[in-house]
mmCIF file of C-alpha atoms in Angstrom:
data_model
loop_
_atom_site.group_PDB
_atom_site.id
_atom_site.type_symbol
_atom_site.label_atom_id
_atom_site.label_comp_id
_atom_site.label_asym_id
_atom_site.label_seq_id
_atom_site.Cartn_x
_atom_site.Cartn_y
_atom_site.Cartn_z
ATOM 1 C CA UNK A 130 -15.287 6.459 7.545
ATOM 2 C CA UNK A 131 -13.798 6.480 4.222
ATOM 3 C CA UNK A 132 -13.591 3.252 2.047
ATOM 4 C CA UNK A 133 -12.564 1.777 -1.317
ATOM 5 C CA UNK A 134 -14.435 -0.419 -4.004
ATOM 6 C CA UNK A 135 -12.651 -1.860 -6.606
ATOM 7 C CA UNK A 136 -14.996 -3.561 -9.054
ATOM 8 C CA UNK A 137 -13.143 -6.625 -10.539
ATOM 9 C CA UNK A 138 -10.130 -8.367 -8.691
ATOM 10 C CA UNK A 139 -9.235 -9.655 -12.502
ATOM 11 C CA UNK A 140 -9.222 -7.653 -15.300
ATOM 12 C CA UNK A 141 -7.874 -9.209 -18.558
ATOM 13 C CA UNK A 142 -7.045 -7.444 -21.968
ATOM 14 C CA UNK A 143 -5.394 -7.528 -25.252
ATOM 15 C CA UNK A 144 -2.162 -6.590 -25.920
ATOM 16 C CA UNK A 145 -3.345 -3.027 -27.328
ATOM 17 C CA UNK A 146 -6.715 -2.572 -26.392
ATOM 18 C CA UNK A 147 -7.864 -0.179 -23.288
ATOM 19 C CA UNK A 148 -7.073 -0.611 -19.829
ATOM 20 C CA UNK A 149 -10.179 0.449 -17.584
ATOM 21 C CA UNK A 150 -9.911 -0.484 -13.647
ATOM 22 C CA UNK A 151 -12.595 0.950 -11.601
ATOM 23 C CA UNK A 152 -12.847 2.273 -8.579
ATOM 24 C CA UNK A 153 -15.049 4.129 -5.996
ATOM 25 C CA UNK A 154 -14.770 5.624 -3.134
ATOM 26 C CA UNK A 155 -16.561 6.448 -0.328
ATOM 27 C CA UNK A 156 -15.277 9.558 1.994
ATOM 28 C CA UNK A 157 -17.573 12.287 4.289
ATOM 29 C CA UNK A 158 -14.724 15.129 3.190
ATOM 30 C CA UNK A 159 -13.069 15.940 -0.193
ATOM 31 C CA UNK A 160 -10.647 12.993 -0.560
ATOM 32 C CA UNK A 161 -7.698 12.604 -2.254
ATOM 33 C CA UNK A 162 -7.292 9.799 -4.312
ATOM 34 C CA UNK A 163 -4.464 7.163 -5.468
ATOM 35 C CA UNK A 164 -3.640 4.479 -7.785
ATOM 36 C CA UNK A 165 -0.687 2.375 -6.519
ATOM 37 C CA UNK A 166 0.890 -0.720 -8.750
ATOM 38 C CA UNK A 167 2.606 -4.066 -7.543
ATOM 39 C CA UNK A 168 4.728 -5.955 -9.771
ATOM 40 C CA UNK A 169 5.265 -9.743 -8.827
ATOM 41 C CA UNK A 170 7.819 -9.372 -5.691
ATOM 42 C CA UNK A 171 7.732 -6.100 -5.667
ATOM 43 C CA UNK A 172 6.512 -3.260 -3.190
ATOM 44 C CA UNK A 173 4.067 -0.912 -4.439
ATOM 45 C CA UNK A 174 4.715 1.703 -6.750
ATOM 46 C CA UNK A 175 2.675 5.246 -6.672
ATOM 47 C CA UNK A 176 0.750 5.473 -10.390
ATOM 48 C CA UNK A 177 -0.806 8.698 -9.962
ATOM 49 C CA UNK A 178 -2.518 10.619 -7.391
ATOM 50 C CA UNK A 179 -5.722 13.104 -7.353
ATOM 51 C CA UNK A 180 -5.290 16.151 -4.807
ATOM 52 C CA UNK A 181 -7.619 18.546 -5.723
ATOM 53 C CA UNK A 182 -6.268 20.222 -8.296
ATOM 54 C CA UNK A 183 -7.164 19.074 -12.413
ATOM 55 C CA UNK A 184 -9.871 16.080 -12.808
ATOM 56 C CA UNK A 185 -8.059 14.496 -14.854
ATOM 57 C CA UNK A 186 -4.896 13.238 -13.512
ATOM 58 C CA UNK A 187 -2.159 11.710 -15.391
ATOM 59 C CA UNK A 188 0.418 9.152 -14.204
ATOM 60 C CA UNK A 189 3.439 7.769 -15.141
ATOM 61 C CA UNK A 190 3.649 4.679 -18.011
ATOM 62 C CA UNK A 191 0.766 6.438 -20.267
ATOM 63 C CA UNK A 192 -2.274 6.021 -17.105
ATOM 64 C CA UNK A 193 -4.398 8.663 -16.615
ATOM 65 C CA UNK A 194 -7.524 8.805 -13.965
ATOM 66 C CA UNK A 195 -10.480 10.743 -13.779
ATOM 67 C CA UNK A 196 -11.902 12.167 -10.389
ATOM 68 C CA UNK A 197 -15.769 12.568 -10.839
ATOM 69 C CA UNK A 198 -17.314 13.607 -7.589
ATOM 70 C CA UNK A 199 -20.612 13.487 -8.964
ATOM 71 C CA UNK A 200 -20.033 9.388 -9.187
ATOM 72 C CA UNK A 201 -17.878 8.979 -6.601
ATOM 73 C CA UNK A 202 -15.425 7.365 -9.220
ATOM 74 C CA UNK A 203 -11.911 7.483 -9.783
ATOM 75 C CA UNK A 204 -11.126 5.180 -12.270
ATOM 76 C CA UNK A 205 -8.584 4.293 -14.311
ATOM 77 C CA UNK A 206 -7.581 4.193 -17.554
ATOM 78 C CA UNK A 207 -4.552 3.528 -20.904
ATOM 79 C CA UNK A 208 -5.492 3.542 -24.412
ATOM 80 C CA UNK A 209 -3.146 0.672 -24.919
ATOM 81 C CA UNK A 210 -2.288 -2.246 -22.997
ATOM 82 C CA UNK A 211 1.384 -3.175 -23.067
ATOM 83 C CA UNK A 212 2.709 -6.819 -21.900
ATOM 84 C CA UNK A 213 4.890 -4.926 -19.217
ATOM 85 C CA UNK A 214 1.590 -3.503 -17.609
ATOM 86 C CA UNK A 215 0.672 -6.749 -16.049
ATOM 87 C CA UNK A 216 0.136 -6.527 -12.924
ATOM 88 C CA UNK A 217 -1.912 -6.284 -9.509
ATOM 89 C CA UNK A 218 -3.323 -2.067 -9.005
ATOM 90 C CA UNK A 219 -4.730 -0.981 -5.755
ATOM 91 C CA UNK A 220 -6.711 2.435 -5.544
ATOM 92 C CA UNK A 221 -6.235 3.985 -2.480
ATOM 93 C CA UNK A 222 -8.424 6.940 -0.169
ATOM 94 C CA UNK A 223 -6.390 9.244 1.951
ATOM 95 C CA UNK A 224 -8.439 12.386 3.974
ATOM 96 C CA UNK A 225 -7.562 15.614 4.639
ATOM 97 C CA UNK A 226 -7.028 17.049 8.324
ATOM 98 C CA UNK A 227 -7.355 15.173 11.579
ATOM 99 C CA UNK A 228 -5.142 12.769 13.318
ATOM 100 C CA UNK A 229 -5.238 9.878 10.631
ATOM 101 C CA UNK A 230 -3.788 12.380 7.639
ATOM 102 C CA UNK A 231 -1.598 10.343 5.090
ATOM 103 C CA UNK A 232 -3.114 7.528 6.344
ATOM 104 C CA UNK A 233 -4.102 5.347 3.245
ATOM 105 C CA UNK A 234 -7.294 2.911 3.205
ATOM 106 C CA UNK A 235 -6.612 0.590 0.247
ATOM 107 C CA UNK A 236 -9.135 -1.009 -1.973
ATOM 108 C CA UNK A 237 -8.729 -5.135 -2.890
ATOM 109 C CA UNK A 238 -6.923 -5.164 -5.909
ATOM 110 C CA UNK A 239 -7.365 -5.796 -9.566
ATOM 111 C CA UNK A 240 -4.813 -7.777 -11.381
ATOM 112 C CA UNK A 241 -4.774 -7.037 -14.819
ATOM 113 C CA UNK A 242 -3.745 -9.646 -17.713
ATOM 114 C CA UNK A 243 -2.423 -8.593 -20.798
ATOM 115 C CA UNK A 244 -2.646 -11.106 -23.611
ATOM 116 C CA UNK A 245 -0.757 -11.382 -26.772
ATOM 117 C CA UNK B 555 17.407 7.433 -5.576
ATOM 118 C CA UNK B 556 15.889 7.176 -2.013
ATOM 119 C CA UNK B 557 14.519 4.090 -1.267
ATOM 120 C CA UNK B 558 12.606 2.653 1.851
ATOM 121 C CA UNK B 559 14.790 -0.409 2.427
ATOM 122 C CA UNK B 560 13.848 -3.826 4.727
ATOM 123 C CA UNK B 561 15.843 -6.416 5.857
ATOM 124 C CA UNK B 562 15.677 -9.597 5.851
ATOM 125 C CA UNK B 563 13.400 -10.134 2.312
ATOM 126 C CA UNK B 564 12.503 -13.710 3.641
ATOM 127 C CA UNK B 565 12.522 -15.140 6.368
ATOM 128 C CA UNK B 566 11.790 -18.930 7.288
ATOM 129 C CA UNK B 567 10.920 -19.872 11.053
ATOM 130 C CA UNK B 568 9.318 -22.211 12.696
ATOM 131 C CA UNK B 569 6.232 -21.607 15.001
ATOM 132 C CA UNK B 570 6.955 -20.498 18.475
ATOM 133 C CA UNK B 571 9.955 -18.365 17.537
ATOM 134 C CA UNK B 572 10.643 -14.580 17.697
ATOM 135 C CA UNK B 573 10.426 -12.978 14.377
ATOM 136 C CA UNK B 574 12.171 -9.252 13.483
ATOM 137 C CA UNK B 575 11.411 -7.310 10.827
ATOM 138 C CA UNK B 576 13.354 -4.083 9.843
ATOM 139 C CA UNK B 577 12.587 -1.111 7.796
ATOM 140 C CA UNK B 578 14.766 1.951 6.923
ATOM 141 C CA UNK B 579 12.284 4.751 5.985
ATOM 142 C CA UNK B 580 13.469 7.660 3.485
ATOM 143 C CA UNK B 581 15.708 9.968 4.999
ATOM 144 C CA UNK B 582 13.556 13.149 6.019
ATOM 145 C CA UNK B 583 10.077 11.306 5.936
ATOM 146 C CA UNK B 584 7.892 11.781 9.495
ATOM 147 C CA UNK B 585 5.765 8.821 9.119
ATOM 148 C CA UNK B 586 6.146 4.848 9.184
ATOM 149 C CA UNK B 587 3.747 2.448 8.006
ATOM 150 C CA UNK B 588 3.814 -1.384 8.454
ATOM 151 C CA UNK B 589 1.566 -3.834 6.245
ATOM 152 C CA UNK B 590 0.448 -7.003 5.671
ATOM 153 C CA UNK B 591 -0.468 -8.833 2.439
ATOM 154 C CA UNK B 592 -2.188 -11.973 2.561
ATOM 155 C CA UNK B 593 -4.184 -13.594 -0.688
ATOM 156 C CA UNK B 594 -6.792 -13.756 1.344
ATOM 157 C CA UNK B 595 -6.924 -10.470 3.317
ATOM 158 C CA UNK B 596 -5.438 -8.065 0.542
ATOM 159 C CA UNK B 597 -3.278 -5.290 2.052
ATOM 160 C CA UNK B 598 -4.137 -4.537 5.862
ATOM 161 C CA UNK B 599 -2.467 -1.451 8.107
ATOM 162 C CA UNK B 600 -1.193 -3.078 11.293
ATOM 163 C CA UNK B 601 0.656 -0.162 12.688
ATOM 164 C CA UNK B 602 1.895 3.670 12.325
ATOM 165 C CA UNK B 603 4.060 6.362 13.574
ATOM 166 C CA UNK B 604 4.424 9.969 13.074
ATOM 167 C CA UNK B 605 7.418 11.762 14.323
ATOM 168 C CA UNK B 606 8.688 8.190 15.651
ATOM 169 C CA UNK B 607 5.190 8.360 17.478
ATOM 170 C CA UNK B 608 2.716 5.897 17.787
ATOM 171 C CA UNK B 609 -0.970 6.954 16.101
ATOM 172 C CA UNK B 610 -2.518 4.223 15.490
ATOM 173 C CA UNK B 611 -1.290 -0.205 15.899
ATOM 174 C CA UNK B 612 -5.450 -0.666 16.364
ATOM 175 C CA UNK B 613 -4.588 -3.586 13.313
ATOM 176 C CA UNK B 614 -2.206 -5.335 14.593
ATOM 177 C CA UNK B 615 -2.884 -8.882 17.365
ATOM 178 C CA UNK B 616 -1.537 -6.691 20.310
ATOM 179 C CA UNK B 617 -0.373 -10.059 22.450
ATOM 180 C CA UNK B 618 2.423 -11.235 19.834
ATOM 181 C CA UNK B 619 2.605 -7.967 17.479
ATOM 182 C CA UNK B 620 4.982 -5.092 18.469
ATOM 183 C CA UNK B 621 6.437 -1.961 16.817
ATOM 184 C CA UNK B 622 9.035 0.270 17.769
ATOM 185 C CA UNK B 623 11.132 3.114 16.168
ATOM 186 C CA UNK B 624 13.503 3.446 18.224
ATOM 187 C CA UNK B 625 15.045 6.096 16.183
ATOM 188 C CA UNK B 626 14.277 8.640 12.688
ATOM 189 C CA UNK B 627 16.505 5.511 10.779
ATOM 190 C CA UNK B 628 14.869 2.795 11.786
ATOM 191 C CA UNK B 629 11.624 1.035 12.642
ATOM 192 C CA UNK B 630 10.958 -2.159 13.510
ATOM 193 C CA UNK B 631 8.407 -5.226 13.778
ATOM 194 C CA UNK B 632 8.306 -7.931 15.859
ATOM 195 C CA UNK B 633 6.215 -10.603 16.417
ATOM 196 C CA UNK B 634 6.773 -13.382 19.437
ATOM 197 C CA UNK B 635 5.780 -16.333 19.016
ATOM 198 C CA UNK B 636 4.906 -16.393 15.554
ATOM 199 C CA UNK B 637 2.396 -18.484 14.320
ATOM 200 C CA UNK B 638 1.683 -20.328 10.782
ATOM 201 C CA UNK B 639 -1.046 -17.594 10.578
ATOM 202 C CA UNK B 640 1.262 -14.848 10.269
ATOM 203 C CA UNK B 641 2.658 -16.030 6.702
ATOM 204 C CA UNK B 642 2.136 -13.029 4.566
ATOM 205 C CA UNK B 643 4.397 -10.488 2.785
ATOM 206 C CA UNK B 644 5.214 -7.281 5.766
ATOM 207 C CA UNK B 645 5.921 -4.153 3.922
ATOM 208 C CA UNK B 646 7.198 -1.183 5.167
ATOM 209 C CA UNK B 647 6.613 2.466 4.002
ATOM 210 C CA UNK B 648 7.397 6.037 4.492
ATOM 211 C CA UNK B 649 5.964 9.676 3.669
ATOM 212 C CA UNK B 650 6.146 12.891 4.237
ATOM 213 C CA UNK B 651 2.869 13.889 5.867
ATOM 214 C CA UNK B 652 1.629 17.242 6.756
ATOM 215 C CA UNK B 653 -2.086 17.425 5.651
ATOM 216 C CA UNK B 654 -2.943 14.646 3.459
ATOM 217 C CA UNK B 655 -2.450 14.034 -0.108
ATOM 218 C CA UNK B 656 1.166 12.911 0.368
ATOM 219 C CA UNK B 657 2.709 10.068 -1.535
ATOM 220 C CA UNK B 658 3.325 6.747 1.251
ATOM 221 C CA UNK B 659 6.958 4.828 -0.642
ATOM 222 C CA UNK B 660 6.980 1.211 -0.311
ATOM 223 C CA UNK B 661 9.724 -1.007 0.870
ATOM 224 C CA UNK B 662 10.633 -4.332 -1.107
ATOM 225 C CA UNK B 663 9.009 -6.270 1.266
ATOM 226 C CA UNK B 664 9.725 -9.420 4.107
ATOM 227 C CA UNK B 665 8.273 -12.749 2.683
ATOM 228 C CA UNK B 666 7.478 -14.479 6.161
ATOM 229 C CA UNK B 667 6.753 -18.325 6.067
ATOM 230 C CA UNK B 668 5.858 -19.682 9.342
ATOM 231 C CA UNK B 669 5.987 -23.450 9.538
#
């Protein structure tokens, strides 16, 4: 069974500074791999996604993700916070093949803080 | 720009009465997803369909939870009686799935309040 850890459900940062969220996964076949964002009243948005091709994966509003299979990791990461970047981010696990593909197992969240 | 839509985006009842929930997918998408977001629970899959088929509703309370597509436009979730229990955001999304990997698009939302 596949699953997601997000380490931290609050993440806070300087207006500026680096954005890290991690996340690991947990998946018995090459997964692919998702970071979603929710604004306050908002549905969530698709970030960026992993699918087997580069590592490195990079997203829309300057986020980028590494996979590292070695680690099990996929987290993510901006050089510089923005106000506007505020918000909760859910990493996501989807399998390959079988019945269940496209189906999405979601980690808990981290909201991230920017401060001025 | 094709959006998932849902209708209504609140909704206050009181408990004991019949609560609908609709979702539009994207146009050309196979597969329907319906979640719940609670503070406490985080995001939880209650229900899916591929094709307008059924794959897997093994999260939703099957004796007041039901969902239907009854066609490609439009799926729907109901819930009768509804209990104060069942306040939480319902969101809807669509994809295109053939193999994995596939991007799922969120709806707005329904912000349910049970009372």
């Amino acid at each position: 069974a596949q699953s997601v850890t997000q380490l931290g459900s609050h993440v806070s940062v300087s207006e500026g500074a680096l954005v890290l969220l991690r996340c690991n996964y947990s998946s018995s076949v090459p997964p692919y791999l998702f970071w979603y964002v929710q604004y306050p009243n908002q549905g969530l948005q698709l970030l960026l996604k992993y699918t087997s091709a580069a590592t490195l994966v990079k997203g829309i509003n300057g986020f980028e993700a590494e996979f590292k299979k070695s680690e099990t990791s996929f987290h993510l990461t901006k050089p510089s916070a923005h106000m506007s970047d505020a918000a909760e981010y859910f990493c996501a696990v989807s399998e390959a093949g079988g019945t269940s593909y496209g189906k999405l197992t979601f980690g808990q969240g981290t909201i991230l803080t920017v401060h001025p | 720009d094709a959006r998932v839509t849902q209708t209504p985006r609140d909704k206050v009842t009181e408990m004991g009465q019949e609560v609908t929930m609709r979702c539009q997918p994207i146009l050309g998408h196979n597969t329907v997803f319906w979640y719940r977001q609670t503070m406490m629970q985080g995001l939880e899959l209650l229900a899916y369909f591929r094709n307008r088929a059924p794959l897997d509703d093994s999260g939703m309370p099957k004796d007041r939870f039901s969902a239907e597509m009854p066609d490609a436009t439009l799926a729907t979730l109901k819930i009768q009686p509804s209990e104060p229990r069942d306040s939480a955001v319902y969101f809807c999304a669509s994809g295109l799935a053939h193999s994995g990997g596939e991007t799922q698009y969120f709806g707005p939302g329904t912000r349910l309040l049970v009372l």
